[in-house]
mmCIF file with all atom_site columns, C-alpha atoms in Angstrom:
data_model
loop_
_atom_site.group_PDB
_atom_site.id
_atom_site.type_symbol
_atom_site.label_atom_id
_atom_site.label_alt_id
_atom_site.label_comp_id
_atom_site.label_asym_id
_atom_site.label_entity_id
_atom_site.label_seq_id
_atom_site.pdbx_PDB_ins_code
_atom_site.Cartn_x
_atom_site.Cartn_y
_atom_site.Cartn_z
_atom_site.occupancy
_atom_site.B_iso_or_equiv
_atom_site.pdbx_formal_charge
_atom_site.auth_seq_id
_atom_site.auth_comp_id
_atom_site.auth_asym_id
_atom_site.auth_atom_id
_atom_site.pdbx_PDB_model_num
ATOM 1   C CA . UNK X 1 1   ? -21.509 56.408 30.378 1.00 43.00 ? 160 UNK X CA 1
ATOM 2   C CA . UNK X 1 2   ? -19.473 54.207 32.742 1.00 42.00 ? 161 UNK X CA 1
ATOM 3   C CA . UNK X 1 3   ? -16.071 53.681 30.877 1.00 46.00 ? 162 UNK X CA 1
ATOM 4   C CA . UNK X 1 4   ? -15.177 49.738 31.253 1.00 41.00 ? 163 UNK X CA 1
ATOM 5   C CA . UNK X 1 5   ? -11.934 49.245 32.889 1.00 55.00 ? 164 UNK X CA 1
ATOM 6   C CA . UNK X 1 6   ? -8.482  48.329 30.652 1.00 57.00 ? 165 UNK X CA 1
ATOM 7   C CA . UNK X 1 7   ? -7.112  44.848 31.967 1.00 75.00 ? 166 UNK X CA 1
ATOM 8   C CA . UNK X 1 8   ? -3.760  44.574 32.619 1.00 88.00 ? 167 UNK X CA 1
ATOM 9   C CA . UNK X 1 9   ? -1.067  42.388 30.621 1.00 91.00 ? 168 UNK X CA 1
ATOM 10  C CA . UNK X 1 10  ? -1.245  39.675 33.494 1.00 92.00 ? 169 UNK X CA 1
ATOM 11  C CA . UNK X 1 11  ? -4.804  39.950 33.502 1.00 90.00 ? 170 UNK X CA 1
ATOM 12  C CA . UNK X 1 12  ? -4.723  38.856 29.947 1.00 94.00 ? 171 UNK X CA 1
ATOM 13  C CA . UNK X 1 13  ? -2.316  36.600 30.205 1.00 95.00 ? 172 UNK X CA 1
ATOM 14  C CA . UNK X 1 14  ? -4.631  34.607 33.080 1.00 93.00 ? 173 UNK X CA 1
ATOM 15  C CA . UNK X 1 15  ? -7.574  34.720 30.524 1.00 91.00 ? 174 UNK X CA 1
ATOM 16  C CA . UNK X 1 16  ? -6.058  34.032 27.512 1.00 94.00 ? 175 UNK X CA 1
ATOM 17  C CA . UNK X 1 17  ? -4.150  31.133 29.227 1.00 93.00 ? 176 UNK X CA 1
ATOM 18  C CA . UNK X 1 18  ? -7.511  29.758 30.756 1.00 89.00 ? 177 UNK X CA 1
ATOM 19  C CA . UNK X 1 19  ? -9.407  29.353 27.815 1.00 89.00 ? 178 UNK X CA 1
ATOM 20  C CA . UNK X 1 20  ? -6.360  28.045 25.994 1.00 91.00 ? 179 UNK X CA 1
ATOM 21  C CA . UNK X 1 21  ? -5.960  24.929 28.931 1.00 88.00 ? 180 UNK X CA 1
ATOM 22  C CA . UNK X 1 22  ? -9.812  24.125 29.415 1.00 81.00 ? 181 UNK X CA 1
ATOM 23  C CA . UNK X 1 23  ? -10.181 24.388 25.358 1.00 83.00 ? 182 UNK X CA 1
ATOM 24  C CA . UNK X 1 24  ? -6.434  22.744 24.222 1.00 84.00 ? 183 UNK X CA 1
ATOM 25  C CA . UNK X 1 25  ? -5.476  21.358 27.779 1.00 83.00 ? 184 UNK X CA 1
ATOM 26  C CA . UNK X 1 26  ? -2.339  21.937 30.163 1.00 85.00 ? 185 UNK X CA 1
ATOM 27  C CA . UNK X 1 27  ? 0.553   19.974 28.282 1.00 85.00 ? 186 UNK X CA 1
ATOM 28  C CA . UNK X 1 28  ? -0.111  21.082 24.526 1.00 89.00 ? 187 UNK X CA 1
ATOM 29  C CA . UNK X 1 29  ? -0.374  24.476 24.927 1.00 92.00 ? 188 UNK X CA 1
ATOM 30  C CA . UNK X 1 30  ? 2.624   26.330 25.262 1.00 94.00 ? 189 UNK X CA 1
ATOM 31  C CA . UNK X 1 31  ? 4.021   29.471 26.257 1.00 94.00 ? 190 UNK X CA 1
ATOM 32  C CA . UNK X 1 32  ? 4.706   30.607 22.631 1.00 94.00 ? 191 UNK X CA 1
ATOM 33  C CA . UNK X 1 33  ? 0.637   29.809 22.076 1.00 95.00 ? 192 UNK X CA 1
ATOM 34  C CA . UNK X 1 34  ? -0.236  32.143 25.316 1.00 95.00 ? 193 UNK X CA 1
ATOM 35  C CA . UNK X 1 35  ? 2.113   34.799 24.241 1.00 95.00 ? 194 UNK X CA 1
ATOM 36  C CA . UNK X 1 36  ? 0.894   34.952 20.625 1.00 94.00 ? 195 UNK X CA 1
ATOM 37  C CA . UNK X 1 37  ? -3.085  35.244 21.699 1.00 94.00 ? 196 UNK X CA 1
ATOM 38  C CA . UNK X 1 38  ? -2.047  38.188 24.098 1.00 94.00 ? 197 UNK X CA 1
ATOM 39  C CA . UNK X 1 39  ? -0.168  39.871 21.548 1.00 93.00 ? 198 UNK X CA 1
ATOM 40  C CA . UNK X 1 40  ? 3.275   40.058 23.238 1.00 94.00 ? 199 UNK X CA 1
ATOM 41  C CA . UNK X 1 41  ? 6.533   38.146 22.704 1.00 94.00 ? 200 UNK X CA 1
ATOM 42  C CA . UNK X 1 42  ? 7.176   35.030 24.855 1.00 93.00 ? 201 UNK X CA 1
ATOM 43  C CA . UNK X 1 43  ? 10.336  37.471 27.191 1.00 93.00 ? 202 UNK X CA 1
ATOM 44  C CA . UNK X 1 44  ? 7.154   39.741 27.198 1.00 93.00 ? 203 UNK X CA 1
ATOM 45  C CA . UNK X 1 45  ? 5.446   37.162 29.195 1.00 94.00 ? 204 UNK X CA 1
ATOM 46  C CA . UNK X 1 46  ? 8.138   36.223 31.095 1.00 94.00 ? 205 UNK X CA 1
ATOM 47  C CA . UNK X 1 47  ? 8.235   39.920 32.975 1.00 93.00 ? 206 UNK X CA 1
ATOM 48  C CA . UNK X 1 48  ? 5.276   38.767 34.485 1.00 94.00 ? 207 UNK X CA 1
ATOM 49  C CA . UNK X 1 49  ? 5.307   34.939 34.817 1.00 94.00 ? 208 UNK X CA 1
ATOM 50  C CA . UNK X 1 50  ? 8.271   32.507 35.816 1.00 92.00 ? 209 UNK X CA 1
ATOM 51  C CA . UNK X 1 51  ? 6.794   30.303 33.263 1.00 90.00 ? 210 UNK X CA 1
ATOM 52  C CA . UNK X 1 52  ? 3.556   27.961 32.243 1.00 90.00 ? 211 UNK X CA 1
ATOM 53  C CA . UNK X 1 53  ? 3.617   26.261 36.206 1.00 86.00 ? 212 UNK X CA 1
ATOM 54  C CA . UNK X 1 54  ? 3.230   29.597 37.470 1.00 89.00 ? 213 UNK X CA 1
ATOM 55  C CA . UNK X 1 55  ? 0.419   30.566 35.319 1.00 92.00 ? 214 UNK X CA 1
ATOM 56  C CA . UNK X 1 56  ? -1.450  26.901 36.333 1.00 85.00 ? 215 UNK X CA 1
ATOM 57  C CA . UNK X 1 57  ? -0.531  27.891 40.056 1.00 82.00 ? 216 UNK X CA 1
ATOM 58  C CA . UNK X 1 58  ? -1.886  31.707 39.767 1.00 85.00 ? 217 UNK X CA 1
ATOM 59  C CA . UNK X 1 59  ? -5.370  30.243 38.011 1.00 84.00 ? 218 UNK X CA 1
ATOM 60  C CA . UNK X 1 60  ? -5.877  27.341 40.353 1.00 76.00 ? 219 UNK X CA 1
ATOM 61  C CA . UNK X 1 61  ? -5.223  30.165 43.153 1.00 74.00 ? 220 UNK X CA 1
ATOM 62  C CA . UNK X 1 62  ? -8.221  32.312 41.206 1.00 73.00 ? 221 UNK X CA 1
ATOM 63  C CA . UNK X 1 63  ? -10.524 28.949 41.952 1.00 68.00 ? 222 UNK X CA 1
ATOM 64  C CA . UNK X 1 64  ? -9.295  28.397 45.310 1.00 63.00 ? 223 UNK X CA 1
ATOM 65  C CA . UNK X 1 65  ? -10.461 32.065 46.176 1.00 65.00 ? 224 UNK X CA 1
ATOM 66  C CA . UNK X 1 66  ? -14.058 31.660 44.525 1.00 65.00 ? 225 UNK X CA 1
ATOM 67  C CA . UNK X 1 67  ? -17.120 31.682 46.479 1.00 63.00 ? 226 UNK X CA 1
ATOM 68  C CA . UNK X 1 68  ? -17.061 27.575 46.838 1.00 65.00 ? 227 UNK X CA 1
ATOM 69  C CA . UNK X 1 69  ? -13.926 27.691 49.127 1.00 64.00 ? 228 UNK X CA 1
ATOM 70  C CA . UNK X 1 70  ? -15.038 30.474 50.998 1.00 70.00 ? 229 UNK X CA 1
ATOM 71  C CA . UNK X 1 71  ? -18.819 29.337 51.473 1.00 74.00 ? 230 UNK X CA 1
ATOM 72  C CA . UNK X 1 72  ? -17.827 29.272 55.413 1.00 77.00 ? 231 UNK X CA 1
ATOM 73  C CA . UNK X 1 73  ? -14.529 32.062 55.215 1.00 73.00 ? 232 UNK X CA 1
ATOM 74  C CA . UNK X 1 74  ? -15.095 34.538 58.305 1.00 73.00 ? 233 UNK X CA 1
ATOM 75  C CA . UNK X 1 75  ? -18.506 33.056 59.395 1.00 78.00 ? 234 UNK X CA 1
ATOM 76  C CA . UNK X 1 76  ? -18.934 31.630 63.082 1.00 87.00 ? 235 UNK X CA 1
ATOM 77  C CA . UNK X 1 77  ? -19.813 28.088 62.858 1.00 90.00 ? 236 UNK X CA 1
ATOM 78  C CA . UNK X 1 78  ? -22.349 28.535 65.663 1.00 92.00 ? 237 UNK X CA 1
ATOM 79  C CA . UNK X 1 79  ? -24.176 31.212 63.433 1.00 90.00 ? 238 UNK X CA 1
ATOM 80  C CA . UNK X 1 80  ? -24.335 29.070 61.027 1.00 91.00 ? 239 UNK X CA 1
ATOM 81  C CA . UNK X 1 81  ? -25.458 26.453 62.303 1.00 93.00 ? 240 UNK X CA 1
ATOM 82  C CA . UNK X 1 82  ? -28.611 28.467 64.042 1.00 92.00 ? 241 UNK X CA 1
ATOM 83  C CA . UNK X 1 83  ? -29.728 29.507 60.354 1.00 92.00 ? 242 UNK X CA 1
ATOM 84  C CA . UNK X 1 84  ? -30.671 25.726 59.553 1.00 94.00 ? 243 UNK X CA 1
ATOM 85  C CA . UNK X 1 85  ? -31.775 25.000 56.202 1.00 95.00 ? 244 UNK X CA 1
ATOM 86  C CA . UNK X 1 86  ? -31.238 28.539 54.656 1.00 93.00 ? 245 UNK X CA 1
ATOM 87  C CA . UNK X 1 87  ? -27.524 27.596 55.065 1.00 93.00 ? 246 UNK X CA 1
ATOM 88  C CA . UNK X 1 88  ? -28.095 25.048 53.079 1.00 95.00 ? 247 UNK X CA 1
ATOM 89  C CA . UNK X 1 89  ? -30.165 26.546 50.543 1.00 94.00 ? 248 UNK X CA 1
ATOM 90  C CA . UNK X 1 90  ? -27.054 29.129 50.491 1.00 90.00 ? 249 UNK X CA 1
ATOM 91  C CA . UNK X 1 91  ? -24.249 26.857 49.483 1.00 90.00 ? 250 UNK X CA 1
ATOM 92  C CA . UNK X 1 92  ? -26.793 24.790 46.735 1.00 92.00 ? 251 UNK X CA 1
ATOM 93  C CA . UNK X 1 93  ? -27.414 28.201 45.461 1.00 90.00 ? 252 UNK X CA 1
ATOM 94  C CA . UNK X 1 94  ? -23.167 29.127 45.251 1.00 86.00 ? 253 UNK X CA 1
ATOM 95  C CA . UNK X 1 95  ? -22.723 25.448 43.613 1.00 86.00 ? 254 UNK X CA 1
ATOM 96  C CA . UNK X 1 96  ? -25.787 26.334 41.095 1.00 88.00 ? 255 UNK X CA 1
ATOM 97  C CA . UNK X 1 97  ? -24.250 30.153 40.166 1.00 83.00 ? 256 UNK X CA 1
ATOM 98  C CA . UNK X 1 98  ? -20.620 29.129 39.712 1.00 80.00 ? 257 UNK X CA 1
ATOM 99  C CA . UNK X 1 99  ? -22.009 25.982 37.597 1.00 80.00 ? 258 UNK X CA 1
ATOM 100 C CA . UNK X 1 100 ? -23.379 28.651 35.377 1.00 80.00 ? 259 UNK X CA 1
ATOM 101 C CA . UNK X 1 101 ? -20.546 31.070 35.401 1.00 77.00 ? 260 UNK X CA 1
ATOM 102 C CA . UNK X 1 102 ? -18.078 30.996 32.361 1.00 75.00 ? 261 UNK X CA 1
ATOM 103 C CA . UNK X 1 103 ? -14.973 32.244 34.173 1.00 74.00 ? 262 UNK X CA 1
ATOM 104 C CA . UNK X 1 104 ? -16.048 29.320 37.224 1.00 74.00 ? 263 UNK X CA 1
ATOM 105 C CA . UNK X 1 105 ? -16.671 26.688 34.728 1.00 74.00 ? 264 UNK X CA 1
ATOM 106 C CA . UNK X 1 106 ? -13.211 27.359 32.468 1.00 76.00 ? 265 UNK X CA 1
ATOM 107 C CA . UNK X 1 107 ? -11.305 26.873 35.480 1.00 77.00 ? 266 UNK X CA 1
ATOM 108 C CA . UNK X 1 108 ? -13.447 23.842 36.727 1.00 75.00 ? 267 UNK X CA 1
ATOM 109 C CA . UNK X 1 109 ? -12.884 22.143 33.441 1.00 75.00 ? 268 UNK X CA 1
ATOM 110 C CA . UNK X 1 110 ? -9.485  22.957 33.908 1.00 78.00 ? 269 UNK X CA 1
ATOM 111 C CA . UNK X 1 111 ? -9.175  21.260 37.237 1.00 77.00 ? 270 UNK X CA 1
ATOM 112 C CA . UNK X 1 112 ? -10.763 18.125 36.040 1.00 77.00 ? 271 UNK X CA 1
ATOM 113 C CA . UNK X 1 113 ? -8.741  17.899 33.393 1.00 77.00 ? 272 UNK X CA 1
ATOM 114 C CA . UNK X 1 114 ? -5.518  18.036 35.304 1.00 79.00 ? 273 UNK X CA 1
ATOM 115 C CA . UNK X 1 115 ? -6.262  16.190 38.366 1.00 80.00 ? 274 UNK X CA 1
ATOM 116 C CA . UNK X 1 116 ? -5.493  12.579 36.772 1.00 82.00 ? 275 UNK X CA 1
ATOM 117 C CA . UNK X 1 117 ? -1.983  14.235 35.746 1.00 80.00 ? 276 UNK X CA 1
ATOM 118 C CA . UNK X 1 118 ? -0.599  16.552 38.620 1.00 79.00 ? 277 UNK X CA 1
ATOM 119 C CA . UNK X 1 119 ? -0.417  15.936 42.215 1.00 81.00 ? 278 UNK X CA 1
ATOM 120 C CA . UNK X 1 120 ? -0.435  19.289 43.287 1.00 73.00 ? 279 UNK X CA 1
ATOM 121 C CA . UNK X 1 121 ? -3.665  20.401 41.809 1.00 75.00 ? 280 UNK X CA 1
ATOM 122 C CA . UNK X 1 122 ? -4.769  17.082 43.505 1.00 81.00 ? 281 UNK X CA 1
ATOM 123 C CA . UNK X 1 123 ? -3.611  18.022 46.731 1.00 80.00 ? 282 UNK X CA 1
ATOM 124 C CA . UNK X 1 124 ? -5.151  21.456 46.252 1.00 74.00 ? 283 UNK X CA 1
ATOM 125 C CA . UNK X 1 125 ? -8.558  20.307 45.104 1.00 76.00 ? 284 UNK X CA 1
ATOM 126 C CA . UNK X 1 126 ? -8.729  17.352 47.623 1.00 80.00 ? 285 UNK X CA 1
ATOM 127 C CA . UNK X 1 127 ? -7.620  19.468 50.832 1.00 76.00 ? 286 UNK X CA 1
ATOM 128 C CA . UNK X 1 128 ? -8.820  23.322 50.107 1.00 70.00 ? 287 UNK X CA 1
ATOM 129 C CA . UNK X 1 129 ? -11.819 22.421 47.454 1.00 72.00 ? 288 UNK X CA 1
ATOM 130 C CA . UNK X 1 130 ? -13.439 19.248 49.110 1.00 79.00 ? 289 UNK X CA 1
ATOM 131 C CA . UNK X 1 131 ? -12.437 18.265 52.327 1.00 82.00 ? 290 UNK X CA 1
ATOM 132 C CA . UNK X 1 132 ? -11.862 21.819 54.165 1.00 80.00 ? 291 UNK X CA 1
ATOM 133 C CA . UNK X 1 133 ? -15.962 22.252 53.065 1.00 85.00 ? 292 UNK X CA 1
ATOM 134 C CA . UNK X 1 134 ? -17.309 19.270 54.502 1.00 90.00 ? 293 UNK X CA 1
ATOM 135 C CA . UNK X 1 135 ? -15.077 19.428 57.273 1.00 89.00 ? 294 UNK X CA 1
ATOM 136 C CA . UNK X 1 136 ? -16.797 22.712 58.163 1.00 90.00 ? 295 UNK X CA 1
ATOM 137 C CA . UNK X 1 137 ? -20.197 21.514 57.524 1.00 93.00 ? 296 UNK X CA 1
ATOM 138 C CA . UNK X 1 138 ? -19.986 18.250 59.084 1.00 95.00 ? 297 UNK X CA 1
ATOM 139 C CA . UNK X 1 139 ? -18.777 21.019 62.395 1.00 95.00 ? 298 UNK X CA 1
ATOM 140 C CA . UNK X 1 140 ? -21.584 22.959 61.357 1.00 95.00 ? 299 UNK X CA 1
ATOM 141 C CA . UNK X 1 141 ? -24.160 19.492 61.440 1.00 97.00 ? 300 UNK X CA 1
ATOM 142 C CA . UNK X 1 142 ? -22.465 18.718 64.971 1.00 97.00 ? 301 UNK X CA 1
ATOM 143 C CA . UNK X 1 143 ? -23.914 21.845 66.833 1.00 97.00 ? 302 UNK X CA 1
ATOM 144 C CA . UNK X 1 144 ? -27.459 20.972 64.818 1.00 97.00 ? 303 UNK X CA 1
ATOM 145 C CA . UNK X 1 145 ? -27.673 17.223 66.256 1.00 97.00 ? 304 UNK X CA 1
ATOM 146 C CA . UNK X 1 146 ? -26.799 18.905 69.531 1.00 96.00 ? 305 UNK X CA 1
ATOM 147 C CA . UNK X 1 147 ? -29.989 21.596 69.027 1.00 95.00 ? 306 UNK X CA 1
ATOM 148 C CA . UNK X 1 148 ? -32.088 18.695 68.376 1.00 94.00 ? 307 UNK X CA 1
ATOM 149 C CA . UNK X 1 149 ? -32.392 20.532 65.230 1.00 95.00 ? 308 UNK X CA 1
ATOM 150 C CA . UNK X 1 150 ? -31.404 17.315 62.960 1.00 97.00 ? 309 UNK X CA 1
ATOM 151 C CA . UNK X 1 151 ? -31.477 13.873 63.593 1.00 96.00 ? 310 UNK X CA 1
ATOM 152 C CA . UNK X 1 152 ? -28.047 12.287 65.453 1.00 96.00 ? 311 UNK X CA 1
ATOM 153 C CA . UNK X 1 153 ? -25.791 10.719 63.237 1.00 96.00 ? 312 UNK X CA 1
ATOM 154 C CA . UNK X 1 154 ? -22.094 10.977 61.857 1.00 97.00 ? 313 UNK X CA 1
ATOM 155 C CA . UNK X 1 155 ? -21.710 14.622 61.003 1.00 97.00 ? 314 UNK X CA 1
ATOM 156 C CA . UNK X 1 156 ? -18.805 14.213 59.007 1.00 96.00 ? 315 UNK X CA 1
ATOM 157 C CA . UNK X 1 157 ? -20.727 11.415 56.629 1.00 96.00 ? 316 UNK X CA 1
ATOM 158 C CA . UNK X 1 158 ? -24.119 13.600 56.518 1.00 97.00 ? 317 UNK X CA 1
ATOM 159 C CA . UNK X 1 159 ? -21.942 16.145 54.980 1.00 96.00 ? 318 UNK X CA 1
ATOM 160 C CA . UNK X 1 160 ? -20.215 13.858 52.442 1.00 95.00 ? 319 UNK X CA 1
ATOM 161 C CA . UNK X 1 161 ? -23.734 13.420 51.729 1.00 96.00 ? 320 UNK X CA 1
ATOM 162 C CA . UNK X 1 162 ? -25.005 16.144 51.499 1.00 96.00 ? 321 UNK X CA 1
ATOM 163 C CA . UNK X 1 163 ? -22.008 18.242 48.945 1.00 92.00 ? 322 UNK X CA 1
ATOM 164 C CA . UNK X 1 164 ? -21.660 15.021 46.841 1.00 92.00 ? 323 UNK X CA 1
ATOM 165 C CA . UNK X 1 165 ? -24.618 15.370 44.801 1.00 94.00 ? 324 UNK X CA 1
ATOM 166 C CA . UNK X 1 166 ? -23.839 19.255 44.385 1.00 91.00 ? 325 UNK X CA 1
ATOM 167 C CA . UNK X 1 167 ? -20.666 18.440 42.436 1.00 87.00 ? 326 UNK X CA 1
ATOM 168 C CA . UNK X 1 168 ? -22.188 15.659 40.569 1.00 91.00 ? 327 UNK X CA 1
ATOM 169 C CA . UNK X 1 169 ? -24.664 18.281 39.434 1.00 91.00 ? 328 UNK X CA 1
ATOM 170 C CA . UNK X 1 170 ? -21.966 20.776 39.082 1.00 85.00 ? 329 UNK X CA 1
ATOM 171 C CA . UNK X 1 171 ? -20.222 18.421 36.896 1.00 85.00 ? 330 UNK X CA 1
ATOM 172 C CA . UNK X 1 172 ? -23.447 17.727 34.671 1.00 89.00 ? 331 UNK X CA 1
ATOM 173 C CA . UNK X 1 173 ? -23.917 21.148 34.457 1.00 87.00 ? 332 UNK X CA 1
ATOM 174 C CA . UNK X 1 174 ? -20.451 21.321 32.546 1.00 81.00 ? 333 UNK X CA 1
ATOM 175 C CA . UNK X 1 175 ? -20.676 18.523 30.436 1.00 84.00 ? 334 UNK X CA 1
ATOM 176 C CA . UNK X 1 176 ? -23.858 19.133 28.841 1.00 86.00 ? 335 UNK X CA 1
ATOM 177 C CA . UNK X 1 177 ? -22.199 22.439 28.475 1.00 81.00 ? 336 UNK X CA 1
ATOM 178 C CA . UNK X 1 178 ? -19.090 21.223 26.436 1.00 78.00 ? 337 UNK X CA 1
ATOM 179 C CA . UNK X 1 179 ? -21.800 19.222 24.573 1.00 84.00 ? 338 UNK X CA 1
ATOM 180 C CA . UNK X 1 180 ? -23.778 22.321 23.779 1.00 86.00 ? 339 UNK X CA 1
ATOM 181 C CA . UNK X 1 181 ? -27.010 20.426 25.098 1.00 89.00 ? 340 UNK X CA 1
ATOM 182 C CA . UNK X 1 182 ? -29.697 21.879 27.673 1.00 88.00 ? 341 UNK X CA 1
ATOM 183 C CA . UNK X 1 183 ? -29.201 22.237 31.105 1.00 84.00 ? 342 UNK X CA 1
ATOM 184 C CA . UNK X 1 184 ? -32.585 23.094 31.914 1.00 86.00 ? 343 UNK X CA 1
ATOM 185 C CA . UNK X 1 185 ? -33.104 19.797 33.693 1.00 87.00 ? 344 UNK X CA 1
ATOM 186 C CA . UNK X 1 186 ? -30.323 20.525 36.288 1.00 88.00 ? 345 UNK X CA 1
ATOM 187 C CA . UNK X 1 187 ? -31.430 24.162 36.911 1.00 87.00 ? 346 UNK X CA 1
ATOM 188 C CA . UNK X 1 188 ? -34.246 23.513 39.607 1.00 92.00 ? 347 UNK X CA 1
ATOM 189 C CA . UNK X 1 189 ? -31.874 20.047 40.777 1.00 94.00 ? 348 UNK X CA 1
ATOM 190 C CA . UNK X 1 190 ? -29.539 22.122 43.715 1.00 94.00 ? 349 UNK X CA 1
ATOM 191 C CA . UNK X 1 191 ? -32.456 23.458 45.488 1.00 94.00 ? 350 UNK X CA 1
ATOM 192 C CA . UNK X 1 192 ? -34.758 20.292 45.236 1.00 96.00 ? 351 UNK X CA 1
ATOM 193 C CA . UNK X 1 193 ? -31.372 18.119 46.635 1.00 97.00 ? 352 UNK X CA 1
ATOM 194 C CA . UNK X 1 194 ? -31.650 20.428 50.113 1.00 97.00 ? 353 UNK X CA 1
ATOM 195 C CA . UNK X 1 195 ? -35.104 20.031 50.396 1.00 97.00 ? 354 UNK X CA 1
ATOM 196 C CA . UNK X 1 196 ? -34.618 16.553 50.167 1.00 97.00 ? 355 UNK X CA 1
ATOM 197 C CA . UNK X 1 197 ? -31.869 16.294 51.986 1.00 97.00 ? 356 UNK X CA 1
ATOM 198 C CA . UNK X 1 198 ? -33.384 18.328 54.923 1.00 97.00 ? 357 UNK X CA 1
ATOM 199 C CA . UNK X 1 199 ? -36.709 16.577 54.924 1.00 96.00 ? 358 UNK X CA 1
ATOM 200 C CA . UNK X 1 200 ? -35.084 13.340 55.667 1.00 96.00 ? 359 UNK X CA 1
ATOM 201 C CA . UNK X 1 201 ? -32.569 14.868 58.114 1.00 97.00 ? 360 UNK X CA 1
ATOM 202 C CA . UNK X 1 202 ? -34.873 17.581 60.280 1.00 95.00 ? 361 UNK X CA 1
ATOM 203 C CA . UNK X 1 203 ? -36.062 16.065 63.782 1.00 94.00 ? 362 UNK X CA 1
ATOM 204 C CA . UNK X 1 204 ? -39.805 17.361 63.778 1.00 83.00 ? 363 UNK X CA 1
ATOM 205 C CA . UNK X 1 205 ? -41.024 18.401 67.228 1.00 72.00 ? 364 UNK X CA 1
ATOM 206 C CA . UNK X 1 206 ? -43.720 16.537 68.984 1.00 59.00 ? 365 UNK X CA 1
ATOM 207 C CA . UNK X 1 207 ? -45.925 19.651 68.968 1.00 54.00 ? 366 UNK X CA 1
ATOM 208 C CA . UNK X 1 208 ? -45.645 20.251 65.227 1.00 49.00 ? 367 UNK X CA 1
ATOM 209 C CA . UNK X 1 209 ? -46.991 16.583 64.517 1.00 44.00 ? 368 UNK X CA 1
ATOM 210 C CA . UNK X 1 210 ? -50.573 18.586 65.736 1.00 41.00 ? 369 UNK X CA 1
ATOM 211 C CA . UNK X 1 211 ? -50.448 21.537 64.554 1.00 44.00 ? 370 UNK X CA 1
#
């Protein structure tokens, strides 16, 4: 029997604070709130945080590191790029499984909840969540046009295109969530979007219009 491994009092602290800001949000909960739900006093919490900043700043790290941000971490562009759709297909599928992933969609509710009311987590989510992606991919859509492998165009725009409809269904996803309403209609949404999206993009050969 596999024993299941003891988290540590900043480890609780992270989770008890998340669910308290995506359930209570940022400003009303307090330190005195996290501290009682861990089970510690509020100096307790205070070995290990500087206060409730740092705990926003140590979560919104958490999201920063998930697998959305590093869809394209260590990968050669030019790799990418060769793979074609499937590289597609593989950030749809990332969008679908964080969209579905408690932990993910705590700290994405938490992220839309604070964007209208700090400019840091704006700064974070517009420059390392957004626009460092579809910077990547619009590189990545570049070397394609230049295979003949999609149609010319603006890269940077196609890509806009293309990741926009993944966090509107991302954001669905969540709301029906918070609703407690089915999802089921979003489920199959991700992977229909890139065949859409590549049907109307893909240069077909000459010889394939016989075959």
């Amino acid at each position: 029997m596999m024993s299941v491994p003891v988290k540590t009092k900043k480890e609780l602290i992270l989770e008890v604070s998340l669910r308290l800001f995506s359930e209570k949000g940022y400003k009303p909960t307090s330190v005195r709130d996290i501290a009682k739900e861990v089970g510690i006093t509020q100096s307790g919490l205070y070995n290990h945080f500087k206060g409730k900043d740092a705990i926003l700043e140590a979560l919104i790290a958490d999201l920063m590191s998930s697998a959305v941000v590093k869809i394209f971490e260590n990968k050669s562009i030019d790799e990418l790029a060769k793979k074609g759709k499937s590289v597609l297909f593989s950030i749809a599928t990332t969008f679908k499984l964080i969209s579905f992933d408690k932990k993910n969609e705590a700290l994405f509710k938490l992220l839309m909840q604070e964007l209208y009311k700090n400019s840091a987590i704006r700064d974070i989510y517009n420059e390392h969540f957004y626009q460092a992606n579809v910077k990547k991919l619009s590189s990545i859509f570049f070397i394609m046009m230049q295979d003949e492998t999609i149609k010319h165009g603006d890269p940077l725009f196609l890509a806009h295109e293309f990741f926009s409809p993944l966090f509107f269904y991302q954001m669905q996803v969540n709301l029906l969530k918070i609703d407690n309403k089915s999802n089921s209609s979003m489920v199959t949404l991700f992977e229909k979007h890139v065949d859409n999206f590549w049907e109307n993009n893909k240069v077909v050969k000459e010889n394939a219009l016989f075959e």
